[in-house]
mmCIF file of C-alpha atoms in Angstrom:
data_model
loop_
_atom_site.group_PDB
_atom_site.id
_atom_site.type_symbol
_atom_site.label_atom_id
_atom_site.label_comp_id
_atom_site.label_asym_id
_atom_site.label_seq_id
_atom_site.Cartn_x
_atom_site.Cartn_y
_atom_site.Cartn_z
ATOM 1 C CA MET A 55 -3.359 -6.056 -21.732
ATOM 2 C CA ASP A 56 -3.329 -5.771 -25.524
ATOM 3 C CA LYS A 57 0.433 -5.778 -26.202
ATOM 4 C CA LYS A 58 3.387 -7.984 -25.386
ATOM 5 C CA THR A 59 7.136 -7.599 -25.458
ATOM 6 C CA ILE A 60 9.793 -10.246 -24.907
ATOM 7 C CA SER A 61 12.340 -9.838 -22.158
ATOM 8 C CA ARG A 62 15.977 -10.874 -22.522
ATOM 9 C CA ASP A 63 15.386 -14.369 -21.091
ATOM 10 C CA GLY A 64 12.414 -14.992 -23.389
ATOM 11 C CA THR A 65 9.679 -14.159 -20.889
ATOM 12 C CA SER A 66 6.580 -12.548 -22.383
ATOM 13 C CA ILE A 67 5.637 -9.292 -20.654
ATOM 14 C CA ALA A 68 2.068 -8.041 -21.175
ATOM 15 C CA TYR A 69 1.392 -4.316 -21.257
ATOM 16 C CA GLU A 70 -0.910 -1.611 -22.542
ATOM 17 C CA SER A 71 -0.492 2.101 -23.092
ATOM 18 C CA THR A 72 -2.770 5.119 -23.200
ATOM 19 C CA GLY A 73 -2.231 8.743 -24.138
ATOM 20 C CA GLN A 74 0.464 10.516 -26.139
ATOM 21 C CA GLY A 75 3.727 12.141 -25.170
ATOM 22 C CA PRO A 76 6.821 11.113 -23.211
ATOM 23 C CA ALA A 77 6.527 7.561 -21.890
ATOM 24 C CA VAL A 78 5.830 6.906 -18.208
ATOM 25 C CA ILE A 79 5.846 3.295 -16.980
ATOM 26 C CA LEU A 80 3.870 2.421 -13.841
ATOM 27 C CA VAL A 81 5.371 -0.332 -11.667
ATOM 28 C CA SER A 82 3.042 -2.142 -9.264
ATOM 29 C CA GLY A 83 3.962 -3.524 -5.854
ATOM 30 C CA ALA A 84 3.440 -6.836 -4.083
ATOM 31 C CA MET A 85 0.190 -8.799 -4.448
ATOM 32 C CA SER A 86 -0.842 -6.697 -7.428
ATOM 33 C CA THR A 87 -0.947 -6.612 -11.203
ATOM 34 C CA GLY A 88 -0.861 -3.796 -13.709
ATOM 35 C CA GLY A 89 -4.577 -3.376 -13.147
ATOM 36 C CA THR A 90 -3.885 -2.178 -9.622
ATOM 37 C CA VAL A 91 -2.092 0.955 -10.841
ATOM 38 C CA ALA A 92 -4.236 1.397 -13.970
ATOM 39 C CA PRO A 93 -6.501 4.064 -12.371
ATOM 40 C CA LEU A 94 -3.468 6.354 -12.167
ATOM 41 C CA ALA A 95 -2.965 6.052 -15.922
ATOM 42 C CA VAL A 96 -6.215 7.919 -16.630
ATOM 43 C CA PRO A 97 -5.260 11.366 -15.235
ATOM 44 C CA LEU A 98 -1.667 11.031 -16.451
ATOM 45 C CA SER A 99 -2.594 10.133 -20.029
ATOM 46 C CA ASP A 100 -3.564 13.732 -20.812
ATOM 47 C CA ARG A 101 0.137 14.620 -20.820
ATOM 48 C CA PHE A 102 2.030 11.360 -21.233
ATOM 49 C CA ARG A 103 2.037 7.998 -22.897
ATOM 50 C CA VAL A 104 1.327 5.906 -19.808
ATOM 51 C CA VAL A 105 2.364 2.259 -19.807
ATOM 52 C CA VAL A 106 0.827 -0.279 -17.426
ATOM 53 C CA TYR A 107 2.224 -3.798 -17.333
ATOM 54 C CA ASP A 108 1.952 -7.084 -15.490
ATOM 55 C CA ARG A 109 5.211 -7.896 -13.774
ATOM 56 C CA ARG A 110 6.547 -11.383 -14.478
ATOM 57 C CA GLY A 111 4.772 -14.177 -12.664
ATOM 58 C CA ARG A 112 1.444 -12.376 -12.460
ATOM 59 C CA GLY A 113 -1.503 -11.387 -14.628
ATOM 60 C CA GLU A 114 -1.015 -12.008 -18.333
ATOM 61 C CA SER A 115 2.783 -11.995 -18.272
ATOM 62 C CA GLY A 116 4.864 -15.134 -18.326
ATOM 63 C CA ASP A 117 7.578 -16.326 -15.990
ATOM 64 C CA THR A 118 10.905 -18.098 -16.323
ATOM 65 C CA ALA A 119 12.854 -19.808 -13.551
ATOM 66 C CA PRO A 120 15.101 -19.128 -11.778
ATOM 67 C CA TYR A 121 14.015 -15.701 -10.599
ATOM 68 C CA ALA A 122 16.481 -12.854 -10.129
ATOM 69 C CA VAL A 123 15.933 -9.148 -9.606
ATOM 70 C CA GLU A 124 18.095 -8.571 -12.681
ATOM 71 C CA ARG A 125 15.434 -10.312 -14.799
ATOM 72 C CA GLU A 126 12.805 -7.784 -13.670
ATOM 73 C CA VAL A 127 15.182 -4.959 -14.559
ATOM 74 C CA GLU A 128 15.533 -6.574 -17.993
ATOM 75 C CA ASP A 129 11.729 -6.660 -18.245
ATOM 76 C CA LEU A 130 11.692 -2.895 -17.769
ATOM 77 C CA ALA A 131 14.485 -2.528 -20.311
ATOM 78 C CA ALA A 132 12.359 -4.422 -22.857
ATOM 79 C CA LEU A 133 9.349 -2.239 -22.103
ATOM 80 C CA ILE A 134 11.378 0.948 -22.432
ATOM 81 C CA GLU A 135 12.707 -0.215 -25.790
ATOM 82 C CA ALA A 136 9.186 -1.094 -26.928
ATOM 83 C CA VAL A 137 7.846 2.391 -26.158
ATOM 84 C CA GLY A 138 10.598 4.434 -27.758
ATOM 85 C CA GLY A 139 13.882 3.823 -25.955
ATOM 86 C CA GLU A 140 13.418 6.152 -22.975
ATOM 87 C CA ALA A 141 10.878 6.469 -20.172
ATOM 88 C CA ALA A 142 10.155 7.848 -16.737
ATOM 89 C CA LEU A 143 9.226 5.352 -14.019
ATOM 90 C CA TYR A 144 6.695 5.463 -11.201
ATOM 91 C CA GLY A 145 6.750 2.670 -8.636
ATOM 92 C CA VAL A 146 4.514 2.110 -5.640
ATOM 93 C CA SER A 147 5.644 0.259 -2.508
ATOM 94 C CA SER A 148 8.057 -2.559 -3.450
ATOM 95 C CA GLY A 149 7.505 -1.598 -7.089
ATOM 96 C CA GLY A 150 9.278 1.612 -6.159
ATOM 97 C CA ALA A 151 12.315 -0.392 -5.050
ATOM 98 C CA LEU A 152 12.332 -2.053 -8.481
ATOM 99 C CA ALA A 153 12.060 1.323 -10.241
ATOM 100 C CA LEU A 154 14.988 2.678 -8.211
ATOM 101 C CA GLU A 155 17.061 -0.400 -8.971
ATOM 102 C CA ALA A 156 16.314 -0.004 -12.688
ATOM 103 C CA ALA A 157 17.608 3.569 -12.568
ATOM 104 C CA ALA A 158 20.697 2.514 -10.607
ATOM 105 C CA SER A 159 21.330 -0.190 -13.220
ATOM 106 C CA GLY A 160 21.711 2.441 -15.913
ATOM 107 C CA LEU A 161 18.511 1.931 -17.890
ATOM 108 C CA PRO A 162 17.530 4.898 -20.124
ATOM 109 C CA VAL A 163 15.300 6.484 -17.504
ATOM 110 C CA ARG A 164 14.538 10.242 -17.405
ATOM 111 C CA GLN A 165 13.103 10.449 -13.899
ATOM 112 C CA VAL A 166 11.871 8.150 -11.140
ATOM 113 C CA ALA A 167 8.981 8.791 -8.762
ATOM 114 C CA VAL A 168 8.220 6.377 -5.923
ATOM 115 C CA TYR A 169 5.488 6.159 -3.331
ATOM 116 C CA GLU A 170 6.266 4.772 0.115
ATOM 117 C CA VAL A 171 8.911 2.169 -0.639
ATOM 118 C CA PRO A 172 8.758 0.142 2.613
ATOM 119 C CA PHE A 173 12.439 0.219 3.507
ATOM 120 C CA ALA A 174 13.109 -0.281 7.202
ATOM 121 C CA VAL A 175 14.516 2.673 9.138
ATOM 122 C CA TYR A 176 13.757 1.267 12.582
ATOM 123 C CA GLU A 177 15.908 -0.895 14.852
ATOM 124 C CA GLY A 178 15.414 -4.557 14.097
ATOM 125 C CA GLY A 179 14.161 -3.969 10.558
ATOM 126 C CA ALA A 180 16.775 -6.204 8.947
ATOM 127 C CA LYS A 181 16.085 -9.001 11.453
ATOM 128 C CA GLU A 182 12.351 -8.779 10.784
ATOM 129 C CA ARG A 183 12.980 -9.001 7.032
ATOM 130 C CA ALA A 184 15.279 -12.023 7.472
ATOM 131 C CA GLU A 185 12.664 -13.855 9.545
ATOM 132 C CA TYR A 186 9.969 -13.069 6.982
ATOM 133 C CA THR A 187 12.213 -14.306 4.176
ATOM 134 C CA GLU A 188 12.811 -17.636 5.922
ATOM 135 C CA ARG A 189 9.148 -18.241 6.696
ATOM 136 C CA LEU A 190 7.995 -17.127 3.241
ATOM 137 C CA THR A 191 10.520 -19.403 1.539
ATOM 138 C CA ASP A 192 9.362 -22.386 3.610
ATOM 139 C CA ALA A 193 5.668 -21.704 2.972
ATOM 140 C CA LEU A 194 6.099 -21.409 -0.795
ATOM 141 C CA ALA A 195 8.377 -24.464 -0.944
ATOM 142 C CA ASP A 196 5.676 -26.478 0.826
ATOM 143 C CA GLY A 197 2.951 -25.164 -1.474
ATOM 144 C CA ARG A 198 1.244 -23.313 1.390
ATOM 145 C CA ARG A 199 0.233 -20.293 -0.638
ATOM 146 C CA GLY A 200 -2.404 -19.146 1.817
ATOM 147 C CA ASP A 201 0.134 -19.138 4.625
ATOM 148 C CA ALA A 202 2.487 -17.108 2.424
ATOM 149 C CA VAL A 203 -0.210 -14.470 1.900
ATOM 150 C CA VAL A 204 -0.878 -14.359 5.646
ATOM 151 C CA LEU A 205 2.826 -13.807 6.331
ATOM 152 C CA PHE A 206 2.846 -10.877 3.929
ATOM 153 C CA LEU A 207 -0.295 -9.330 5.373
ATOM 154 C CA ARG A 208 1.185 -9.584 8.859
ATOM 155 C CA LEU A 209 4.365 -7.934 7.603
ATOM 156 C CA THR A 210 2.297 -4.987 6.399
ATOM 157 C CA GLY A 211 0.795 -4.638 9.879
ATOM 158 C CA LEU A 212 -2.719 -5.779 9.022
ATOM 159 C CA ALA A 213 -4.709 -6.798 12.116
ATOM 160 C CA GLU A 214 -5.423 -10.507 12.622
ATOM 161 C CA GLU A 215 -9.180 -10.050 12.431
ATOM 162 C CA MET A 216 -8.788 -8.326 9.065
ATOM 163 C CA ILE A 217 -6.549 -11.126 7.825
ATOM 164 C CA GLN A 218 -9.125 -13.727 8.831
ATOM 165 C CA GLY A 219 -11.794 -11.672 7.102
ATOM 166 C CA ALA A 220 -9.676 -11.584 3.950
ATOM 167 C CA ARG A 221 -9.355 -15.379 4.021
ATOM 168 C CA GLN A 222 -13.146 -15.635 3.839
ATOM 169 C CA SER A 223 -13.505 -13.093 1.045
ATOM 170 C CA PRO A 224 -14.012 -13.791 -2.679
ATOM 171 C CA MET A 225 -10.625 -12.197 -3.436
ATOM 172 C CA TRP A 226 -8.652 -14.783 -1.453
ATOM 173 C CA PRO A 227 -8.274 -17.384 -4.273
ATOM 174 C CA GLY A 228 -6.774 -14.689 -6.497
ATOM 175 C CA MET A 229 -4.374 -13.719 -3.747
ATOM 176 C CA GLU A 230 -3.247 -17.333 -3.405
ATOM 177 C CA THR A 231 -2.748 -17.532 -7.175
ATOM 178 C CA ILE A 232 -0.317 -14.628 -7.131
ATOM 179 C CA ALA A 233 1.382 -15.672 -3.868
ATOM 180 C CA PRO A 234 4.586 -17.054 -5.488
ATOM 181 C CA SER A 235 5.413 -13.548 -6.684
ATOM 182 C CA LEU A 236 5.762 -12.495 -3.042
ATOM 183 C CA ALA A 237 9.234 -14.015 -3.200
ATOM 184 C CA TYR A 238 10.024 -11.695 -6.115
ATOM 185 C CA ASP A 239 9.037 -8.549 -4.237
ATOM 186 C CA ASN A 240 10.929 -9.798 -1.211
ATOM 187 C CA ALA A 241 14.057 -10.186 -3.328
ATOM 188 C CA VAL A 242 13.592 -6.681 -4.747
ATOM 189 C CA MET A 243 13.545 -5.324 -1.183
ATOM 190 C CA GLY A 244 16.945 -6.888 -0.411
ATOM 191 C CA ASP A 245 17.716 -6.962 3.308
ATOM 192 C CA GLY A 246 14.882 -4.508 3.889
ATOM 193 C CA LEU A 247 17.098 -1.559 4.751
ATOM 194 C CA VAL A 248 17.527 1.617 2.700
ATOM 195 C CA PRO A 249 20.143 0.637 0.039
ATOM 196 C CA ARG A 250 22.113 3.832 0.495
ATOM 197 C CA ALA A 251 25.113 2.987 -1.683
ATOM 198 C CA ARG A 252 22.867 1.868 -4.542
ATOM 199 C CA LEU A 253 20.623 4.918 -4.292
ATOM 200 C CA ALA A 254 23.609 7.244 -4.196
ATOM 201 C CA SER A 255 24.617 5.969 -7.642
ATOM 202 C CA ILE A 256 21.379 7.129 -9.309
ATOM 203 C CA GLY A 257 22.048 10.004 -11.685
ATOM 204 C CA VAL A 258 18.514 11.084 -12.606
ATOM 205 C CA PRO A 259 15.934 13.141 -10.665
ATOM 206 C CA VAL A 260 14.029 11.143 -8.035
ATOM 207 C CA LEU A 261 10.816 12.143 -6.289
ATOM 208 C CA SER A 262 9.949 10.222 -3.117
ATOM 209 C CA VAL A 263 6.375 10.654 -1.900
ATOM 210 C CA ALA A 264 4.535 9.607 1.262
ATOM 211 C CA GLY A 265 1.123 10.174 2.767
ATOM 212 C CA SER A 266 0.820 12.345 5.848
ATOM 213 C CA GLU A 267 -1.424 9.747 7.510
ATOM 214 C CA SER A 268 0.883 6.790 6.867
ATOM 215 C CA PRO A 269 2.915 5.329 9.757
ATOM 216 C CA PRO A 270 5.881 7.496 10.786
ATOM 217 C CA TRP A 271 8.426 4.899 9.691
ATOM 218 C CA MET A 272 7.035 4.930 6.144
ATOM 219 C CA ARG A 273 7.376 8.695 5.981
ATOM 220 C CA GLU A 274 10.891 8.444 7.385
ATOM 221 C CA ALA A 275 11.789 5.823 4.770
ATOM 222 C CA ALA A 276 10.482 8.073 1.987
ATOM 223 C CA GLN A 277 12.553 10.940 3.327
ATOM 224 C CA ALA A 278 15.631 8.700 3.545
ATOM 225 C CA VAL A 279 15.274 7.802 -0.141
ATOM 226 C CA ALA A 280 15.087 11.478 -1.129
ATOM 227 C CA GLU A 281 18.041 12.403 1.074
ATOM 228 C CA THR A 282 20.230 9.575 -0.239
ATOM 229 C CA VAL A 283 19.701 10.080 -3.970
ATOM 230 C CA PRO A 284 21.753 13.071 -5.207
ATOM 231 C CA GLY A 285 19.251 15.836 -5.817
ATOM 232 C CA GLY A 286 16.333 13.764 -4.581
ATOM 233 C CA THR A 287 13.071 15.453 -3.577
ATOM 234 C CA TYR A 288 10.560 14.526 -0.872
ATOM 235 C CA ARG A 289 6.830 15.311 -0.905
ATOM 236 C CA SER A 290 4.151 14.590 1.669
ATOM 237 C CA LEU A 291 0.546 14.314 0.533
ATOM 238 C CA PRO A 292 -1.935 15.627 3.144
ATOM 239 C CA GLY A 293 -4.574 13.147 4.233
ATOM 240 C CA GLN A 294 -3.122 10.207 2.296
ATOM 241 C CA THR A 295 -2.170 6.723 3.497
ATOM 242 C CA HIS A 296 -0.357 3.855 1.755
ATOM 243 C CA MET A 297 -3.527 3.436 -0.335
ATOM 244 C CA VAL A 298 -2.976 6.756 -2.066
ATOM 245 C CA GLU A 299 -5.789 8.246 -4.152
ATOM 246 C CA ALA A 300 -4.955 8.552 -7.849
ATOM 247 C CA ASP A 301 -6.520 12.004 -8.236
ATOM 248 C CA VAL A 302 -4.379 13.345 -5.361
ATOM 249 C CA LEU A 303 -1.113 11.791 -6.546
ATOM 250 C CA ALA A 304 -1.538 12.499 -10.268
ATOM 251 C CA PRO A 305 -0.979 16.298 -10.178
ATOM 252 C CA VAL A 306 2.241 15.791 -8.236
ATOM 253 C CA LEU A 307 3.501 13.323 -10.832
ATOM 254 C CA VAL A 308 2.437 15.548 -13.734
ATOM 255 C CA GLU A 309 4.439 18.416 -12.249
ATOM 256 C CA PHE A 310 7.497 16.227 -11.669
ATOM 257 C CA PHE A 311 7.499 14.315 -14.946
ATOM 258 C CA GLY A 312 6.637 17.430 -16.922
ATOM 259 C CA GLY A 313 9.427 19.497 -15.433
#
């Protein structure tokens, strides 16, 4: 990240931009930095000025206690101001929930595209989120970062043998480093349910995308977002899962943001 802007509470937010044209800011999800979504910037930069940033508490950005979702919205406000005063947003997973909240908060956003925001549409979803919140809070308070990462991976549905394999991998120390930010993404997700009243207040075009090979509840959640936002649009990408391929997603975003 070669640039920095200062958020309202004084937190330094690191970012970089490529390309020319209307600004598009990419918002990463849990357990990730701006580098995670950076591959998507390459195909988009032919048409847009694409901004990739490290959300607070991760990568090269700073952090300021206490955390609140409103502070992350202010981070996006600072970025938008830094790149010309208006931008479109793309958010993946819980980063999509943050992008939607930014639009609902009245930031100068042209359009919002999200990919598989993991809102619960199944019975018991709110209870599952509440239990995760309690256990995550306890683990982080006790300094058990590894346990916090395990809780998150279980929440995503990762098999136990894959979790144990991850714990033995070279990437595990980095995952533990970023573990405190899991509480931030959890806060962004609220009670875990589709925030229908909040989404209904969004006054800009919203595209909600899911992969055809993702679990049914993820596709249903993506559809619920599109149906709740006035004028929202839903797209399904054939053959894609939650780990969507940049070269498959990019043409869909170019069409939406360029329209």
